[in-house]
Amino acid sequence: MQMKWAALCIAAVMYVLAVAFRSRRVYFSTLAAFIIILLGMIFPGELFVLPKDILAMDDMTGMRLYAFAYSIGTAVQWNLLMIYTGVMILTALLVYSKVPEKLSSLLLGTVRIPALSMVLVFISAGLLSAFIGAFPALVVIAPVVISLSRQLKFNPSFFLLSAAVLCSVEGSAFYFASPAAYLFSEFSGMTIPQFFMISGRVSVFFISQAVLLTGALFFALYFSRTVKGEYFVAKVRIESPVPVFLFASVIAVLIACSMTPFRFIYVSGFAVLIIAIFGLAWFYLFQKKTIAELFDFLKNLDWNTVFYMIGIFIVAGALKKSGVFDDLAGIIVSHCGTSRLRIFVIVFVVSVFAGAFLDIVPYLILLMPVIGIVSNSYCFSGNILAAAMVAGSCIGTGFTPFTSITMQSALSVLKKENCEIKLLDWVKNVLPAAVIMAAVYAVLLWFLWK
């Protein structure tokens, strides 16, 4: 068996184990990366195709070390990881500042009609998730949902889970929305302004908002049949506006980096990380936190995803260098015919199911390069297949209540409120909206980007 197919088997086993044992997924990706590098060093040139300058040296030690050097230096997207880490820290500081919660309370305070208030809750949840991520947005919006439910005297289960679904829809809307959006931007080369408009066309942000509005109206009509009464919105005191300015500075830096002709590959990552360090210094010094509180703050961040992605990047790098991606793309093209609409629908639908039942981070890292090759084979302009893949997988996380961390967090909140949900009730009340939103997204993306 060729070494590249051994690498593919390692990747497949890693994926299955990561899905089956989510709490230990970082161990599986790290082990897979270690085995890949070890095989590359034992069999130089078979798994990692050696460049001509290394071959010209005729140095076996250099050939063996190339697998390690390429994996750590090239395969791992350090700039993306630095940006993700910095934004993760700043997002946590933004939630701590209570600015998002304050904005939601102000928005809700403008109306007194229950159905309309629900629309505003759903829109707030979606917009917040586009800029700070689905999980932090749910953390912000969950107390509002529980409070409204108590005052209007109805079960909060489907209200909160519906909000979580809408948070998931926004996973591809903007650069900061999710790891999927980071990966999409890195793969496609999309800058922050291009999430809004690209080549004179409406881009993914506005498509996501159209889908968000569709879902919000659907859920509001559903709840308006049974929810009546009056409510009040509790006042929220902002801890500090500083995290907002830090977050705004990150956006400005990333836009500036994308527009400058200077192309040091790590400049944006270092810049975001430095801003995050300033944020931590502000948290410790000006919020008068102890070292223990600072470490608790850092400990509660999602470091698992950071280290998880490092391992997957190394595995994906081996698959790319060995030619597996080209082979997989050839198989897909040969079996999907010549219809561009057919391949678009296949990619979108498969991605929805991947989001519903699998882990989308390795799915995207491993298969997005394959989709790039397929897209070139079908002569697609732009990155419509990559967008379909990312959007489909993000929307798919809202198809089941048990896969994504956002859904699990919502279920955890409901458990504390002594509210249970049955899978059949989910299928009857929430899944139809998720299917409608997926269909709307696919139609809009196809007609606007084809």
XYZ file of N, CA and C in Angstrom, residues 336 338-348 378 380 384-385 442-443 446-447 450:
63
model
N -19.579 12.757 -10.455
C -20.653 13.752 -10.286
C -21.120 14.370 -11.590
N -21.222 16.476 -15.216
C -20.780 17.801 -15.662
C -21.651 18.941 -15.149
N -22.731 18.619 -14.434
C -23.656 19.652 -13.965
C -23.062 20.400 -12.768
N -22.912 21.717 -12.938
C -22.370 22.522 -11.841
C -23.385 22.636 -10.705
N -24.674 22.704 -11.029
C -25.698 22.773 -9.997
C -25.705 21.494 -9.170
N -25.515 20.354 -9.838
C -25.517 19.083 -9.116
C -24.377 19.021 -8.106
N -23.182 19.401 -8.503
C -22.054 19.342 -7.576
C -22.241 20.343 -6.442
N -22.847 21.492 -6.731
C -23.128 22.479 -5.688
C -24.090 21.897 -4.648
N -25.163 21.281 -5.116
C -26.155 20.701 -4.210
C -25.543 19.572 -3.404
N -24.731 18.736 -4.040
C -24.094 17.614 -3.334
C -23.195 18.131 -2.219
N -22.368 19.128 -2.536
C -21.453 19.681 -1.533
C -22.234 20.285 -0.370
N -23.291 21.029 -0.682
C -24.068 21.689 0.368
C -24.783 20.669 1.252
N -14.627 22.421 -12.363
C -15.933 22.826 -12.889
C -15.947 24.282 -13.338
N -15.781 27.083 -11.721
C -16.558 28.026 -10.923
C -15.750 29.301 -10.721
N -17.602 29.592 -4.524
C -18.974 29.214 -4.209
C -19.048 27.836 -3.560
N -18.218 26.886 -3.998
C -18.272 25.556 -3.396
C -17.721 25.574 -1.973
N -29.053 28.009 0.508
C -28.542 27.381 -0.716
C -29.037 28.106 -1.961
N -30.323 28.454 -1.973
C -30.905 29.142 -3.137
C -30.265 30.513 -3.324
N -26.567 30.213 -4.471
C -26.434 29.767 -5.849
C -26.744 30.900 -6.837
N -27.846 31.567 -6.633
C -28.251 32.603 -7.589
C -27.411 33.872 -7.496
N -23.331 32.081 -8.457
C -23.014 31.083 -9.497
C -22.251 31.708 -10.662
